Amino acid sequence: MSGQVAVSREGDGRFREFLSTETGGTAILLAATVAGLLWANLPGESYERFWHSELTLGFGGRTFGLPLRDWVNDGLMAVFFFVIGLEISREVKIGQLRDRRLVTVPAAAALGGMAVPALVYHAVNAGGPGAGGWGVPMASDTAFVLGLLTVVGTRCPGPLRAFLLTLAVVDDIGAILVIAVFYTERLSVPALLVAAGAFAVVVALRWARVWRTPAYVVLGTVLWAATLESGVHPTLAGIVLGVLVNVYVADDEKFLRAGEMVRALARDPSPELAVATAGSVRRTVSVNEWLQIRLGPWVSYLILPVFAIANAGVRLTGDVLREAATSPVTLGVAAGLVAGKFAGIALGTWIPLRLDWGDLPGGLVWGQLLGGAAVSGIGFTVALFVTDLAFAGSPELRSQAKIGIIAGSLLAAGLGWTVFRLAWNRGAVCAPPSRPAGPRRAPGPMPPVTAADHALGPAGAPVTLVEYGDYECPYCGRFHTEVLPALRERFGDRLRYVFRHFPLPEIHPNAFPAAVVAENAADGGRFWEMHDRLFADQLHLEVPALTRYARDMGFEPWERGNEHSERVTAQRRAGERAGVEGTPTFFVNGMRYEGSYDLAGLSGAVGLALERAAAEPGAALRDRCEPRREEDG
């Protein structure tokens, strides 16, 4: 029995790990789609009878009823759009949408990826009965796109994911506007006034910093019902509420207070202190992010699969397929998703880059970007949503559009897979022609590498990678344990790595004393040994632990403490003058790197620097170093 329990727990852990990935959510959504198709093609009419069944709610003498499919599309999907609103609000206020240059290119790509598919569809269906379905091929399905990119693996680098996520946010905003403006047939002024009143109360509560969940639930329900009665699609209420949810980056005081309370709880645990500590820790993350964490699994594993079952079902008889094969609606949707999305995103990326309106994250090449453009043609959730709005009175056109969505999405997935297989590392770097690709210059000059620096690799290496790091920073720790060894193995003697201290005591109270202990270890030629030990024990860097680590290596940790404190402080100030604001911050041959911290992004930057050094040796910004310390590798 013990063996069976162990196997069961291991299997349960693997299942939960699978569910926590984008692949898991995509697999469940795909399974729900197949289930809907199979159910719709069973003998009889059980599929349509079930989803047309009326579900009625009664309150006293009043009743409110909708068919089951409308409860899903108008009710549950409002939660889905609420989560999209949360994501949009977060990205605009504290995410990538804050940086104009970083958001310009994916925003233009998203607009191109919406406009060109609509034009392709219109060209096929102009003047026909399906002309109103031009909005169907406009939106990408983020869940399916990210799931496929996860399967693609290392051929899809981190910067491409960041680009496509930003594109997806802009794409979602555009789809919502299209639904609200072009697919609203009737308007009820009294209901709109009620919705506006509920919205005003929500804004007032937010302004007054009242964060009582029941109040927002009641007001959200009123806003949803009024929007439904007004004729505007009720999912707009979800978007509005999501955008209004508070989002912030916690200040240093919140982090320090939470850390103090956690340490106090460890010293003297009590139920009262545990509740206070939980509240303090919770306040380090905004309500917006908490809701995304809480609602994300419900949306991925319940709401979207139920929506897929309710809407993906279409009878695939021989007659239906033959009619769809020549239907302008089917052909227009499929062509819009495959050719329109691919051309629109590629053109929408090329134009702003050509005009130097913005930047892309990392050193993306055109092969990678075209692969992302191809898979963005997978349109499902919002495409089905618009299909029901555009062809509400025509079951035949609705079926033809759904067949086009399924066929176009499969073709787009196949095209994207092929591009990633054959050309993921080919093509020029996607960068403005007026300046070189890769890292950009920092606001101030980076101090040159000298004998006082801690370096690994030969002084004559063509590329020098400088990191400003903090021993309690989790991202620095991940880089040290996962990325740096792979970089050094890949580039060998062509790469020199330099570590400089940039402790953030406002957030990481033990980072500064850890840096001082590392400098003390350097006096005995054991900097890198202590450096490795500190990153290996990032969660245990209190003064007693630091003292123990030093004594285990045979030296007293605080000798020459004032001298080393001044050295650490001087390194941080020099970093600040060079534009360093947080950790980790990297410089490649004296130029600041602004891509992702993963192996793909940094390898691309180092590779570009090597190419430039080989092509123009005199132009490479190479650090000229004094003789190194003996302990440096």
XYZ file of C-alpha atoms in Angstrom:
633
model
C 0.000 0.000 0.000
C 2.803 2.432 0.806
C 4.250 1.888 -2.647
C 0.866 2.509 -4.252
C 0.416 5.681 -2.233
C 3.853 6.916 -3.294
C 3.085 6.263 -6.946
C -0.293 7.948 -6.588
C 1.220 11.043 -5.010
C 3.920 11.208 -7.644
C 1.315 10.903 -10.395
C -0.895 13.520 -8.749
C 2.070 15.892 -8.505
C 2.920 15.408 -12.173
C -0.718 15.970 -13.131
C -0.878 19.224 -11.178
C 2.442 20.320 -12.680
C 1.012 19.577 -16.144
C -2.121 21.594 -15.384
C -0.039 24.552 -14.210
C 1.560 24.888 -17.648
C 0.130 26.548 -20.747
C 0.272 23.163 -22.465
C -2.110 21.720 -19.859
C -4.695 24.478 -20.327
C -4.442 24.219 -24.095
C -4.827 20.435 -24.006
C -8.033 20.721 -21.959
C -9.424 23.381 -24.311
C -8.577 21.195 -27.315
C -10.236 18.171 -25.669
C -13.375 20.251 -25.001
C -13.452 21.349 -28.643
C -13.245 17.754 -29.846
C -15.938 16.766 -27.319
C -18.243 19.481 -28.659
C -17.703 18.322 -32.241
C -18.327 14.686 -31.357
C -21.438 15.499 -29.363
C -22.897 17.636 -32.170
C -22.420 14.754 -34.619
C -24.114 12.082 -32.518
C -27.447 10.769 -33.847
C -30.380 12.908 -32.834
C -30.472 16.538 -31.779
C -29.363 16.189 -28.158
C -26.585 18.788 -28.540
C -28.796 21.619 -29.753
C -31.697 20.637 -27.460
C -29.429 20.764 -24.419
C -27.841 24.133 -25.185
C -31.209 25.672 -26.085
C -32.727 24.555 -22.782
C -33.982 27.480 -20.719
C -32.441 28.134 -17.302
C -34.611 30.494 -15.252
C -33.829 32.227 -11.974
C -36.646 33.462 -9.746
C -36.570 36.254 -7.188
C -39.916 36.589 -5.428
C -42.437 37.132 -8.194
C -39.814 38.015 -10.804
C -38.058 35.587 -13.122
C -35.064 35.886 -15.404
C -34.227 33.222 -17.929
C -31.804 32.543 -20.765
C -30.940 29.492 -22.866
C -27.938 27.587 -21.491
C -25.727 28.687 -24.380
C -26.543 32.338 -23.635
C -25.703 31.809 -19.963
C -22.305 30.595 -21.125
C -21.715 33.232 -23.800
C -23.191 36.205 -21.949
C -22.540 35.155 -18.361
C -19.503 32.931 -17.935
C -17.622 34.681 -20.727
C -18.032 37.966 -18.852
C -15.643 36.443 -16.295
C -13.225 35.592 -19.113
C -13.319 39.186 -20.356
C -12.991 40.404 -16.756
C -9.662 38.559 -16.564
C -8.644 40.131 -19.893
C -9.485 43.518 -18.381
C -7.276 42.722 -15.392
C -4.424 41.814 -17.745
C -4.865 44.968 -19.821
C -4.897 47.160 -16.704
C -1.763 45.523 -15.345
C 0.177 45.783 -18.598
C -0.777 49.447 -19.098
C 0.136 50.517 -15.550
C 3.126 48.372 -14.584
C 3.812 46.082 -17.541
C 5.255 46.348 -21.040
C 2.551 48.689 -22.296
C 4.148 51.497 -20.257
C 7.177 51.730 -22.563
C 6.219 53.478 -25.790
C 9.083 52.050 -27.841
C 8.469 48.509 -26.646
C 4.723 48.651 -27.201
C 4.713 50.449 -30.583
C 5.871 47.496 -32.672
C 3.587 44.776 -31.202
C 0.679 47.253 -31.184
C 1.199 47.998 -34.874
C 1.578 44.264 -35.537
C -1.702 43.597 -33.721
C -3.503 46.262 -35.743
C -2.092 44.808 -38.957
C -3.097 41.342 -37.762
C -6.667 42.562 -37.337
C -7.068 44.818 -40.365
C -5.611 42.534 -43.054
C -7.711 39.439 -42.105
C -10.838 41.615 -42.121
C -9.909 42.944 -45.578
C -9.203 39.430 -46.875
C -12.598 38.239 -45.610
C -14.346 41.279 -47.077
C -12.676 40.730 -50.452
C -14.134 37.217 -50.576
C -17.595 38.059 -49.179
C -18.282 41.628 -50.368
C -21.960 42.013 -51.218
C -22.824 38.471 -50.159
C -25.006 37.203 -47.300
C -21.918 36.611 -45.132
C -20.473 40.122 -45.494
C -21.188 40.926 -41.851
C -18.743 38.279 -40.616
C -15.595 40.316 -41.299
C -14.839 40.431 -37.564
C -14.584 36.636 -37.235
C -10.936 36.162 -38.386
C -9.610 39.261 -36.617
C -8.713 37.923 -33.150
C -6.049 35.389 -32.171
C -6.641 32.800 -29.461
C -3.965 33.484 -26.857
C -4.437 30.159 -25.048
C -3.885 28.054 -28.172
C -1.029 30.256 -29.419
C 0.900 30.086 -26.140
C 0.195 26.377 -25.821
C 1.670 25.697 -29.261
C 4.686 27.894 -28.487
C 5.298 25.809 -25.361
C 5.366 22.684 -27.539
C 7.741 24.444 -29.961
C 10.138 24.833 -26.995
C 13.550 26.411 -27.427
C 12.816 27.440 -31.001
C 10.541 30.092 -29.489
C 12.845 32.374 -27.440
C 11.667 34.402 -24.453
C 11.673 37.745 -26.318
C 9.259 36.338 -28.921
C 6.857 35.248 -26.181
C 7.029 38.757 -24.686
C 6.312 40.254 -28.119
C 3.334 37.944 -28.738
C 1.902 38.524 -25.253
C 1.950 42.286 -25.809
C 0.430 41.748 -29.251
C -2.290 39.582 -27.670
C -3.241 42.307 -25.185
C -3.652 44.892 -27.976
C -5.475 42.263 -30.057
C -7.919 41.674 -27.179
C -8.564 45.417 -26.829
C -9.294 45.661 -30.554
C -11.635 42.648 -30.491
C -13.574 44.115 -27.571
C -14.003 47.434 -29.379
C -15.185 45.653 -32.524
C -17.769 43.667 -30.542
C -18.991 46.749 -28.673
C -19.180 49.095 -31.688
C -20.076 46.910 -34.681
C -22.020 43.963 -33.249
C -24.552 45.824 -31.109
C -27.921 45.871 -32.895
C -30.279 47.608 -30.439
C -29.881 50.038 -27.562
C -32.104 50.606 -24.515
C -31.470 54.045 -23.058
C -32.961 53.310 -19.576
C -30.815 50.193 -19.208
C -27.746 52.129 -20.365
C -28.449 54.758 -17.693
C -28.635 52.058 -15.020
C -25.345 50.584 -16.268
C -23.755 54.052 -16.247
C -24.962 54.582 -12.668
C -23.501 51.261 -11.503
C -20.244 52.123 -13.250
C -20.137 55.534 -11.540
C -20.621 53.926 -8.119
C -17.778 51.486 -8.808
C -15.495 54.378 -9.783
C -16.499 56.275 -6.634
C -15.755 53.289 -4.400
C -12.394 52.853 -6.079
C -11.599 56.559 -5.624
C -12.575 56.289 -1.926
C -10.331 53.200 -1.599
C -13.203 50.979 -0.475
C -12.229 47.389 -1.281
C -15.180 45.369 0.074
C -15.663 42.335 -2.168
C -19.468 41.956 -1.603
C -20.073 45.543 -2.736
C -18.188 44.954 -5.984
C -19.940 41.631 -6.589
C -23.387 43.270 -6.241
C -22.450 46.273 -8.372
C -20.799 44.024 -10.968
C -23.950 41.912 -11.215
C -26.113 45.033 -11.634
C -23.743 46.380 -14.293
C -23.788 43.043 -16.145
C -27.596 42.724 -16.088
C -28.115 46.337 -17.164
C -25.607 45.964 -19.992
C -27.371 42.785 -21.120
C -30.727 44.582 -21.212
C -29.240 47.630 -22.957
C -28.310 45.712 -26.099
C -24.558 46.204 -25.642
C -22.907 42.838 -25.236
C -22.595 42.128 -21.484
C -19.008 40.958 -21.742
C -18.154 44.652 -22.013
C -19.130 44.922 -18.341
C -16.468 42.332 -17.513
C -13.813 44.316 -19.356
C -14.791 47.577 -17.639
C -14.706 46.060 -14.167
C -11.378 44.342 -14.850
C -9.756 47.589 -15.998
C -10.938 49.364 -12.831
C -9.418 46.871 -10.389
C -6.536 48.381 -8.444
C -3.022 47.439 -9.569
C 0.294 48.661 -8.205
C 3.894 47.761 -7.570
C 4.341 47.390 -3.828
C 6.734 49.909 -2.321
C 9.773 48.938 -0.315
C 7.984 49.643 2.956
C 5.405 46.919 2.285
C 8.130 44.369 1.518
C 10.168 45.284 4.570
C 7.127 45.189 6.863
C 6.081 41.795 5.474
C 9.617 40.450 5.964
C 9.713 41.693 9.543
C 6.379 40.085 10.349
C 7.435 36.762 8.818
C 10.576 36.773 10.983
C 8.521 37.735 14.052
C 6.120 34.865 13.349
C 9.050 32.449 13.080
C 10.344 33.604 16.480
C 7.028 33.660 18.340
C 4.193 31.970 16.399
C 0.606 32.770 17.350
C -2.753 32.688 15.526
C -3.170 36.470 15.747
C 0.295 37.131 14.364
C -0.231 34.540 11.622
C -3.384 36.372 10.436
C -1.609 39.750 10.545
C 1.397 38.320 8.690
C -0.805 36.806 5.988
C -2.469 40.202 5.469
C 0.897 41.967 5.323
C 2.238 39.500 2.769
C -0.961 39.768 0.723
C -0.589 43.548 0.485
C 2.746 43.129 -1.312
C 0.721 41.988 -4.347
C -2.069 44.121 -5.815
C -5.721 43.055 -5.897
C -5.446 42.851 -9.679
C -2.711 40.213 -9.543
C -4.423 38.263 -6.785
C -7.593 38.045 -8.856
C -5.649 36.893 -11.907
C -4.080 34.114 -9.845
C -7.432 33.090 -8.334
C -9.575 33.345 -11.460
C -6.999 32.124 -13.986
C -7.494 28.392 -13.303
C -11.300 28.749 -13.338
C -11.153 30.473 -16.712
C -8.615 28.051 -18.223
C -10.037 24.790 -16.902
C -13.768 25.481 -16.641
C -15.106 28.559 -18.431
C -13.204 28.263 -21.723
C -13.718 24.474 -22.025
C -17.474 24.873 -21.349
C -17.580 27.673 -23.935
C -15.793 25.407 -26.418
C -18.249 22.560 -25.866
C -21.204 24.922 -26.201
C -20.016 26.677 -29.359
C -17.619 24.428 -31.274
C -20.276 21.849 -32.122
C -21.133 21.793 -35.802
C -22.541 18.897 -37.810
C -19.894 17.650 -40.250
C -22.030 15.710 -42.713
C -20.962 15.205 -46.290
C -23.400 17.826 -47.546
C -22.265 20.379 -44.950
C -18.574 19.842 -45.772
C -19.186 20.034 -49.529
C -21.098 23.280 -49.097
C -18.409 24.685 -46.777
C -15.670 23.811 -49.281
C -17.102 26.353 -51.723
C -18.676 28.748 -49.212
C -17.259 32.309 -49.297
C -17.756 32.482 -45.542
C -15.644 29.401 -44.852
C -12.984 30.382 -47.381
C -12.910 33.977 -46.163
C -12.473 32.984 -42.520
C -9.780 30.392 -43.279
C -7.886 32.705 -45.643
C -8.124 35.562 -43.155
C -6.719 33.468 -40.322
C -3.903 31.886 -42.319
C -2.821 34.414 -44.953
C -4.335 37.575 -43.461
C -2.882 37.153 -39.969
C 0.535 36.151 -41.303
C 0.776 39.074 -43.732
C -0.799 41.596 -41.368
C 1.483 40.878 -38.409
C 4.609 40.686 -40.588
C 3.764 43.993 -42.307
C 2.686 45.611 -39.039
C 6.071 44.700 -37.555
C 8.211 45.689 -40.521
C 6.754 49.212 -40.974
C 7.419 50.600 -37.444
C 10.843 48.948 -37.369
C 11.693 50.418 -40.754
C 10.619 53.876 -39.559
C 12.396 53.400 -36.199
C 9.220 53.978 -34.190
C 10.027 51.296 -31.640
C 12.033 48.264 -30.574
C 11.602 44.543 -30.134
C 12.728 42.744 -26.957
C 15.979 40.809 -27.357
C 17.717 39.878 -30.596
C 14.797 38.381 -32.526
C 15.429 37.303 -36.105
C 12.817 37.324 -38.851
C 12.495 33.545 -38.902
C 11.298 33.574 -35.285
C 8.966 36.502 -35.820
C 7.387 34.972 -38.921
C 6.798 31.762 -36.977
C 4.992 33.789 -34.319
C 2.974 35.591 -36.995
C 1.896 32.256 -38.465
C 0.722 30.686 -35.196
C -1.183 33.878 -34.369
C -3.612 32.764 -37.057
C -5.050 30.294 -34.554
C -8.384 31.946 -33.855
C -10.887 30.169 -31.658
C -12.478 31.653 -28.543
C -13.178 35.218 -29.694
C -13.684 34.053 -33.307
C -16.488 31.708 -32.203
C -17.821 34.486 -30.021
C -18.049 36.925 -32.947
C -19.509 34.176 -35.155
C -22.545 33.845 -32.888
C -23.019 37.624 -32.924
C -22.503 38.090 -36.680
C -24.678 35.173 -37.811
C -27.210 34.976 -34.988
C -30.100 34.598 -37.455
C -28.444 32.177 -39.879
C -27.501 28.690 -38.567
C -26.077 27.729 -41.972
C -23.676 30.663 -42.152
C -22.768 30.113 -38.510
C -21.814 26.496 -39.249
C -19.791 27.510 -42.290
C -17.904 30.129 -40.259
C -17.132 27.595 -37.525
C -15.759 25.151 -40.087
C -13.598 27.974 -41.450
C -12.336 28.740 -37.933
C -11.391 25.119 -37.289
C -9.777 24.626 -40.696
C -7.955 27.963 -40.632
C -6.663 27.410 -37.106
C -5.316 23.969 -37.993
C -3.624 25.333 -41.126
C -2.141 28.258 -39.161
C -0.793 25.889 -36.515
C 0.760 23.705 -39.219
C 2.282 26.710 -40.983
C 3.722 28.062 -37.740
C 5.162 24.662 -36.794
C 6.802 24.410 -40.223
C 8.330 27.888 -40.007
C 9.735 27.202 -36.548
C 11.148 23.865 -37.693
C 12.848 25.248 -40.801
C 13.639 28.912 -40.209
C 13.526 29.722 -36.507
C 17.193 30.833 -36.472
C 17.367 32.337 -39.947
C 17.054 35.836 -41.301
C 18.343 39.221 -40.254
C 17.804 40.619 -36.796
C 14.532 42.548 -36.480
C 15.860 46.014 -35.710
C 15.645 49.530 -37.128
C 18.098 50.005 -40.006
C 19.347 53.279 -38.576
C 21.152 51.698 -35.612
C 22.726 48.347 -34.783
C 20.708 45.521 -33.274
C 21.184 44.237 -29.767
C 21.921 46.145 -26.566
C 21.461 49.902 -26.357
C 23.810 52.375 -24.699
C 23.138 53.132 -21.050
C 22.324 56.680 -19.920
C 25.904 57.028 -18.619
C 29.141 55.215 -19.371
C 29.688 51.890 -17.690
C 32.873 51.942 -15.585
C 35.618 49.939 -17.357
C 36.636 46.574 -16.007
C 39.781 46.776 -13.870
C 41.899 44.505 -11.712
C 39.553 45.259 -8.815
C 36.674 43.488 -10.568
C 35.790 39.842 -10.130
C 35.955 38.160 -13.535
C 35.708 34.714 -15.062
C 37.308 34.167 -18.456
C 40.340 35.538 -20.288
C 41.025 39.285 -20.352
C 41.384 39.164 -24.147
C 37.922 37.694 -24.766
C 36.100 39.546 -27.570
C 32.919 39.850 -25.447
C 32.667 40.999 -21.832
C 29.384 40.429 -19.986
C 29.059 42.556 -16.837
C 26.315 41.825 -14.302
C 25.173 44.147 -11.532
C 23.649 41.748 -9.033
C 22.191 41.277 -5.557
C 22.698 38.074 -3.544
C 19.043 37.964 -2.417
C 17.628 38.689 -5.881
C 15.884 35.498 -7.138
C 16.490 36.440 -10.777
C 20.216 36.840 -10.115
C 20.202 33.432 -8.443
C 18.455 31.826 -11.390
C 20.923 33.406 -13.808
C 23.877 32.203 -11.711
C 22.693 28.599 -11.401
C 21.019 28.033 -14.785
C 22.107 30.555 -17.408
C 25.723 31.496 -16.659
C 27.114 27.911 -16.750
C 25.402 27.336 -20.096
C 26.721 30.631 -21.501
C 30.296 29.850 -20.458
C 30.052 26.347 -21.903
C 28.629 27.653 -25.175
C 31.075 30.522 -25.761
C 34.157 29.317 -23.867
C 37.153 31.677 -24.016
C 35.265 34.092 -26.260
C 33.278 35.324 -23.228
C 34.447 37.067 -20.068
C 31.966 37.426 -17.184
C 32.250 40.156 -14.515
C 30.151 40.406 -11.344
C 29.574 43.748 -9.630
C 27.648 44.383 -6.433
C 24.353 46.248 -6.573
C 22.617 45.370 -3.266
C 19.045 46.565 -2.777
C 18.712 46.792 1.018
C 15.291 48.439 0.686
C 13.959 45.116 -0.616
C 16.675 42.609 0.373
C 17.917 43.486 3.869
C 20.662 40.847 3.867
C 22.119 41.641 0.442
C 24.559 44.312 1.629
C 26.190 42.263 4.442
C 26.365 39.292 2.039
C 28.285 41.461 -0.455
C 30.667 42.559 2.325
C 31.342 38.931 3.289
C 32.005 38.079 -0.364
C 34.567 40.903 -0.564
C 36.192 39.639 2.610
C 36.440 36.176 1.042
C 38.095 37.781 -2.004
C 40.961 38.941 0.230
C 41.849 35.292 0.662
C 41.379 34.441 -3.007
C 38.031 32.710 -2.384
C 35.509 35.164 -3.838
C 33.915 32.754 -6.295
C 33.645 30.011 -3.697
C 31.741 32.351 -1.366
C 29.811 33.762 -4.331
C 28.533 30.257 -5.153
C 27.692 29.569 -1.515
C 25.661 32.756 -1.139
C 23.574 32.068 -4.226
C 23.088 28.454 -3.154
C 21.656 29.640 0.207
C 19.750 32.751 -0.900
C 16.988 32.218 1.655
C 19.453 32.032 4.550
C 21.652 35.114 4.417
C 21.069 36.498 7.907
C 24.171 37.710 9.778
C 24.548 34.494 11.863
C 24.396 32.387 8.684
C 26.908 34.644 6.901
C 29.236 34.369 9.882
C 28.980 30.585 9.763
C 29.683 30.436 6.019
C 32.817 32.565 6.452
C 34.146 30.559 9.383
C 33.521 27.316 7.505
C 35.985 28.691 4.930
C 38.483 29.617 7.617
C 38.233 33.388 7.948
C 36.430 35.979 10.060
C 33.625 37.601 8.051
C 33.790 41.181 9.256
C 37.501 41.979 9.122
C 38.086 45.189 7.158
C 34.300 45.567 7.160
C 34.343 49.343 6.739
C 36.697 49.134 3.776
C 34.611 46.500 2.048
C 31.377 48.363 2.809
C 32.786 51.399 1.050
C 33.767 49.261 -1.947
C 30.276 47.773 -2.235
C 28.686 51.225 -1.881
C 31.002 52.655 -4.525
C 30.072 49.863 -6.959
C 26.389 50.551 -6.474
C 26.818 54.305 -6.990
C 28.848 53.724 -10.139
C 26.119 51.406 -11.377
C 23.468 54.041 -10.691
C 25.428 56.567 -12.747
C 25.454 54.028 -15.582
C 21.667 53.790 -15.428
C 21.299 50.656 -13.275
C 18.024 50.711 -11.347
C 17.414 47.082 -10.425
C 18.898 43.609 -10.542
C 20.050 41.857 -12.527
C 21.281 44.456 -15.034
C 23.666 43.355 -17.775
C 26.124 45.156 -20.039
C 27.534 43.514 -23.168
C 30.793 45.115 -24.282
C 29.870 48.274 -22.410
C 26.359 48.506 -23.856
C 23.295 47.919 -21.739
C 21.316 44.759 -22.474
C 17.526 45.144 -22.219
C 16.229 41.728 -23.253
C 15.098 38.769 -21.163
C 17.412 37.115 -18.652
C 17.083 33.630 -20.120
C 19.671 31.666 -22.068
C 18.119 32.376 -25.462
C 18.038 36.148 -25.008
C 21.533 36.516 -23.548
C 23.020 34.049 -26.030
C 21.558 36.131 -28.834
C 23.083 39.314 -27.428
C 26.513 37.710 -26.951
C 26.330 36.192 -30.424
C 25.533 39.583 -31.980
C 28.435 41.167 -30.100
C 30.761 38.447 -31.398
C 29.580 39.064 -34.955
C 30.170 42.805 -34.653
C 33.565 42.277 -33.051
C 34.571 39.995 -35.918
C 33.208 42.302 -38.619
C 34.438 45.587 -37.146
C 37.113 44.920 -34.542
C 37.864 48.597 -34.089
C 34.218 49.481 -33.408
C 33.628 46.894 -30.675
C 33.310 48.445 -27.237
C 35.822 46.143 -25.560
C 36.896 46.579 -21.966
C 40.661 46.988 -21.586
C 41.593 45.436 -18.279
C 44.484 45.624 -15.891
C 46.064 42.319 -14.776
C 43.524 40.215 -12.986
C 43.458 38.844 -9.476
C 44.878 35.396 -9.012
C 41.555 33.972 -7.876
C 39.754 35.168 -11.012
C 39.158 32.485 -13.626
